[in-house]
Short mmCIF file of C-alpha atoms and ligand atoms in Angstrom, two decimals:
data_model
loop_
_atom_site.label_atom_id
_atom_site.label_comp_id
_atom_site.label_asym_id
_atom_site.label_seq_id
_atom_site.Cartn_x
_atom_site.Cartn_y
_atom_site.Cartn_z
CA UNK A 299 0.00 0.00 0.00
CA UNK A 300 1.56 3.79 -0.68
CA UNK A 301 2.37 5.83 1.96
CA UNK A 302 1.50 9.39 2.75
CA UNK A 303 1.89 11.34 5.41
CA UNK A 304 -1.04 13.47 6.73
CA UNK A 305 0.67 16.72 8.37
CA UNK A 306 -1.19 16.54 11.63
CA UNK A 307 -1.94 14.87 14.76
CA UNK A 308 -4.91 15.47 15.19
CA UNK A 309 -6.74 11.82 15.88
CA UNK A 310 -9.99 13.32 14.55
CA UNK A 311 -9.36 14.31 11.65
CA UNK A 312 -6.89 11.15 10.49
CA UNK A 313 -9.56 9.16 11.54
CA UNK A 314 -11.95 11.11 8.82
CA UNK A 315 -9.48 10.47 6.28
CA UNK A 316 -8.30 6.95 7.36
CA UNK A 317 -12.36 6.05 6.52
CA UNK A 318 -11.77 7.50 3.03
CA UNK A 319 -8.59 6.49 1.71
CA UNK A 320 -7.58 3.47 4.16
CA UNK A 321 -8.15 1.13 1.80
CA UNK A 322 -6.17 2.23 -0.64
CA UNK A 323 -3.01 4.56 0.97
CA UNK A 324 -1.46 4.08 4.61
CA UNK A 325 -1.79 7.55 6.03
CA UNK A 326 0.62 7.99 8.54
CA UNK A 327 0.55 10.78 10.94
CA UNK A 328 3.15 12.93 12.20
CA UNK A 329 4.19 11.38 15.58
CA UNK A 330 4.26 7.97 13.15
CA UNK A 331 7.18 9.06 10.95
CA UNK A 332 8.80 10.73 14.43
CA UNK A 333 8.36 14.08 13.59
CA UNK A 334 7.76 15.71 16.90
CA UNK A 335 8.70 19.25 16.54
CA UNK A 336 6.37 22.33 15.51
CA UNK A 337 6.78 22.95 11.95
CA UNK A 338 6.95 26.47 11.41
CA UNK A 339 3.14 28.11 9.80
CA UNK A 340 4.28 31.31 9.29
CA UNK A 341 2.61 32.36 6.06
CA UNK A 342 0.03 35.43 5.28
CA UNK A 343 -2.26 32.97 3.91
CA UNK A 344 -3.91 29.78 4.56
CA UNK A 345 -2.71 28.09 1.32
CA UNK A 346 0.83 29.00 2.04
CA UNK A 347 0.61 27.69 5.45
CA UNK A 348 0.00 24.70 4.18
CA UNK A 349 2.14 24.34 1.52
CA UNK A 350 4.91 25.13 3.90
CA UNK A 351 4.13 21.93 6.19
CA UNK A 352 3.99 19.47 3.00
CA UNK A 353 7.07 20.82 1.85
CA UNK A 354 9.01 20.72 5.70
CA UNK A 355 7.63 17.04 5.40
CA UNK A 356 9.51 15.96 2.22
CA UNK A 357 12.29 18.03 3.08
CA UNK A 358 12.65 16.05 6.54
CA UNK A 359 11.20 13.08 5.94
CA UNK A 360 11.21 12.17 2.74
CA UNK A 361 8.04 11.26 2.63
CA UNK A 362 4.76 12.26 0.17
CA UNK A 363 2.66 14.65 2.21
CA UNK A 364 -0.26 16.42 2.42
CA UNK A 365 -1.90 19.17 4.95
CA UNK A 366 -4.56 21.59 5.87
CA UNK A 367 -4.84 24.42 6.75
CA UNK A 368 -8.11 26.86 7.85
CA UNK A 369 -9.24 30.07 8.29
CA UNK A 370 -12.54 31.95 9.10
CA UNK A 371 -12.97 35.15 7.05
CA UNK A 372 -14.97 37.69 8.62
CA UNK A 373 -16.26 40.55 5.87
CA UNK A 374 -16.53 43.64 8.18
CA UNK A 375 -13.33 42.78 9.92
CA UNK A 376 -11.54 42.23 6.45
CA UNK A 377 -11.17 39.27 6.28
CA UNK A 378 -10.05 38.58 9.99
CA UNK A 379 -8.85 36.20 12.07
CA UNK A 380 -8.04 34.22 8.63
CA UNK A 381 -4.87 32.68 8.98
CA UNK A 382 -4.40 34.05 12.37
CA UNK A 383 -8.04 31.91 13.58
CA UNK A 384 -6.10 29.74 15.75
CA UNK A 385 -4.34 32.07 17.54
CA UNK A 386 -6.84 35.45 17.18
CA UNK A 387 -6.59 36.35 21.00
CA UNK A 388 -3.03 35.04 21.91
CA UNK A 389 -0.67 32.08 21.68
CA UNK A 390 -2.46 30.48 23.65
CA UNK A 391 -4.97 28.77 20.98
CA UNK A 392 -7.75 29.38 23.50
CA UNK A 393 -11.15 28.94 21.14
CA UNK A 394 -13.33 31.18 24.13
CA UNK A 395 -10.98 33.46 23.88
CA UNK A 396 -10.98 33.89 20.00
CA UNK A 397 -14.79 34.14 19.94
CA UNK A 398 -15.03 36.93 22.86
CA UNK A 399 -12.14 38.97 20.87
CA UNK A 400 -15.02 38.38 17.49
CA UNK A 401 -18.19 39.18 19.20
CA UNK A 402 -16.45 42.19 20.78
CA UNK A 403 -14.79 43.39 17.58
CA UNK A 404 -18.25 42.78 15.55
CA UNK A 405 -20.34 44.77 18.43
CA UNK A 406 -22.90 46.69 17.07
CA UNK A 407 -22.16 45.68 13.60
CA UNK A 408 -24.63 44.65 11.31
CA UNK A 409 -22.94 42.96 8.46
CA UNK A 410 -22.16 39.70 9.71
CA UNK A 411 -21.29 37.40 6.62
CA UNK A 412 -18.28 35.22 6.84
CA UNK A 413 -16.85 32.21 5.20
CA UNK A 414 -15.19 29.12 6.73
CA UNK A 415 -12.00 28.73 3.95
CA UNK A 416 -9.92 25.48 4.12
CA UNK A 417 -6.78 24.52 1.67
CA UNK A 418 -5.02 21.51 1.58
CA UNK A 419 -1.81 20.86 -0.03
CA UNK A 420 -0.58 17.59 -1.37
CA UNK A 421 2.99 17.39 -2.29
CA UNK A 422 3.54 14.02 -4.60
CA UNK A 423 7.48 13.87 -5.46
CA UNK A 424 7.78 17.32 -6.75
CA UNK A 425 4.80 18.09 -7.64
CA UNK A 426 2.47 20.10 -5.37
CA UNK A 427 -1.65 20.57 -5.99
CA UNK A 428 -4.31 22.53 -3.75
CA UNK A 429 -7.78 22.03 -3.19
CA UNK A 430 -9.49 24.63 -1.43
CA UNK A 431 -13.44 24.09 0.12
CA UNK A 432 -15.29 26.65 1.56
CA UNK A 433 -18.67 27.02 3.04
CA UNK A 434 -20.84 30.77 3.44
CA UNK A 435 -22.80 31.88 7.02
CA UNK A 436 -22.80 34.45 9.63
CA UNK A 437 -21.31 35.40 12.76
CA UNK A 438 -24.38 35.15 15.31
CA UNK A 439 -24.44 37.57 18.01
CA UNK A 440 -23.91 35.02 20.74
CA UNK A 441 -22.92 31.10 21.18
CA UNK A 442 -25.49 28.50 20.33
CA UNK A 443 -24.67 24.89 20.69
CA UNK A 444 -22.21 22.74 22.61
CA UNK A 445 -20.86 20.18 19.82
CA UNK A 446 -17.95 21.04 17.22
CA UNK A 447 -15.30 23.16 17.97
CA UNK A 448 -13.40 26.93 17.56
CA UNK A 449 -15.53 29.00 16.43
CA UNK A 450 -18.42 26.30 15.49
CA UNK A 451 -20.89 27.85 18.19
CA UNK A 452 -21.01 31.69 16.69
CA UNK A 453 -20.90 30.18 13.11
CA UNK A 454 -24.31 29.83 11.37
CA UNK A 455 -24.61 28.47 8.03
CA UNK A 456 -26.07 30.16 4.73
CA UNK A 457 -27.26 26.07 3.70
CA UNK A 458 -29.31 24.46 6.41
CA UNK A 459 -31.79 24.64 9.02
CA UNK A 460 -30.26 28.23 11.39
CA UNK A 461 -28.37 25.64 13.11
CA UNK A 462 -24.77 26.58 13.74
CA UNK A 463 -22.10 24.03 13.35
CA UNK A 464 -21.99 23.47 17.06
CA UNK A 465 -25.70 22.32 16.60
CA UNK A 466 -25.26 19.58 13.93
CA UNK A 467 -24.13 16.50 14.06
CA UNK A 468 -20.75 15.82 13.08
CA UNK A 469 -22.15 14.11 10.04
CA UNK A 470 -24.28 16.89 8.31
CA UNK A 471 -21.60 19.48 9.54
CA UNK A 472 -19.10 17.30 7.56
CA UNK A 473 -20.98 17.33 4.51
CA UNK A 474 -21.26 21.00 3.92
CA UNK A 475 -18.33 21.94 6.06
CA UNK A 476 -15.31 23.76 4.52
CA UNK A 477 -12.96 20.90 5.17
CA UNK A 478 -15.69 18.24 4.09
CA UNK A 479 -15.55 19.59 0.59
CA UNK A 480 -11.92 20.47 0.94
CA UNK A 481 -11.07 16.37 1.84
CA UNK A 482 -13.62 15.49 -1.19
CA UNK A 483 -11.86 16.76 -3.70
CA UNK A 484 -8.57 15.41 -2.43
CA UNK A 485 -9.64 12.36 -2.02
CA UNK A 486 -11.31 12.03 -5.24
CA UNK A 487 -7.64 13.18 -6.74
CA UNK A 488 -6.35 10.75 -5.18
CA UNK A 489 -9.23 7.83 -5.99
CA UNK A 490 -8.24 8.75 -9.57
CA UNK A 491 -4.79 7.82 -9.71
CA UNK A 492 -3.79 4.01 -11.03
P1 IMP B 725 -6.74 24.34 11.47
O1 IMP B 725 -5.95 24.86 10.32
O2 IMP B 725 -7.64 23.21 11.10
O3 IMP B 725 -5.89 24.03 12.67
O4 IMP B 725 -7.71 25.51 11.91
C1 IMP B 725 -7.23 26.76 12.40
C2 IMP B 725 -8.25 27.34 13.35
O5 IMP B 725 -9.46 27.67 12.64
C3 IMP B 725 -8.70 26.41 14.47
O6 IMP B 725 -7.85 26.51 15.57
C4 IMP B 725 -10.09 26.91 14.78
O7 IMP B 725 -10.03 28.04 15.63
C5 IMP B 725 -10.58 27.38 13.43
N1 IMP B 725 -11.35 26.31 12.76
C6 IMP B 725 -10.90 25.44 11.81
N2 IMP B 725 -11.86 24.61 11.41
C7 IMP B 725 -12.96 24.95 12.14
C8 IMP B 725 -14.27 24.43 12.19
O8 IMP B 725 -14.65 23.48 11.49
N3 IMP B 725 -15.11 25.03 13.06
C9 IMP B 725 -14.75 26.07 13.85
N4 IMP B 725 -13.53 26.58 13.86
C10 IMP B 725 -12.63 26.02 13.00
#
């Protein structure tokens, strides 16, 4: 079976993609090929970020790679937190924190719209290739919803029932999420190659 190295560790997410592809690549995380450091995400954008990771990959592993990266784009704060979402409030990757600093910033504002963006990055040999997903809503004036995660509880969808992504099961979340249709079209890349 080929290998290919998923840049992340985060057990959710392989799992998602293990489902996909497992019968057909072994995806190996990071903390599989021993790669235990933090590998630098220092780009302006969210498809650089994660072109950087693929390529620190190869470069140090040798391995075929690919990654994500995501970033919510908020229209009256131009484009904020984008590829700062993680860390919007601090270092600290604290998701409360992140959506006090947005509901705070968006006070009193009416325009609300906002887009979840993902881009993922495969790097086969030399050759690199990006599929991007992204999914419309609003920023709701308060949290609704325990499920999800970051910024899933303020986040309402333009395609559904009002619910916000911390509302929905993982499954319908997943099929109109950013990173849902992001992972589709890799994987259906990837399902086309002999
Ligand atoms: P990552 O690139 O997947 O690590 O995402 C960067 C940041 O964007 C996360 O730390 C979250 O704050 C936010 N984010 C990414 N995906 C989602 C999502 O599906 N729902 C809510 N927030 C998300």
């Amino acid at each position: 079976m080929k290998k290919i190295v998923f840049a992340t560790n985060n057990a959710h997410k392989l799992q998602e993609l293990r489902q996909m592809l497992g019968d057909r690549y072994d995806i190996l995380a990071l903390a599989d090929i021993g790669c235990h450091e933090d590998i630098p995400e220092t780009g302006n954008f969210i498809e650089e970020n994660a072109q950087m990771k693929a390529r620190y990959v190869k470069q140090h592993y040798g391995y075929d790679c690919f990654s994500d990266d995501t970033g919510l784009e908020i229209d009256a704060l131009g484009g904020e937190p984008g590829v700062y979402s993680a860390r919007y409030a601090g270092p600290g990757h604290d998701s409360e924190a992140n959506i006090d600093k947005v509901l705070k910033k968006l006070d009193g504002i009416d325009n609300r719209t906002a887009r979840f963006r993902t881009a993922i990055a495969l790097l086969q040999g030399d050759e690199m290739h990006m599929f991007e997903g992204q999914v419309e809503g609003v920023i709701l004036t308060e949290r609704h919803g325990t499920g999800g995660f970051g910024y899933d509880s303020i986040f309402q969808p333009v395609e559904g029932d009002g619910s916000t992504f911390a509302q929905m099961s993982p499954q319908d979340k997943n099929s109109i999420s950013h990173r849902g249709r992001a992972v589709a079209l890799l994987v259906k890349f990837l399902n086309s190659q002999s």
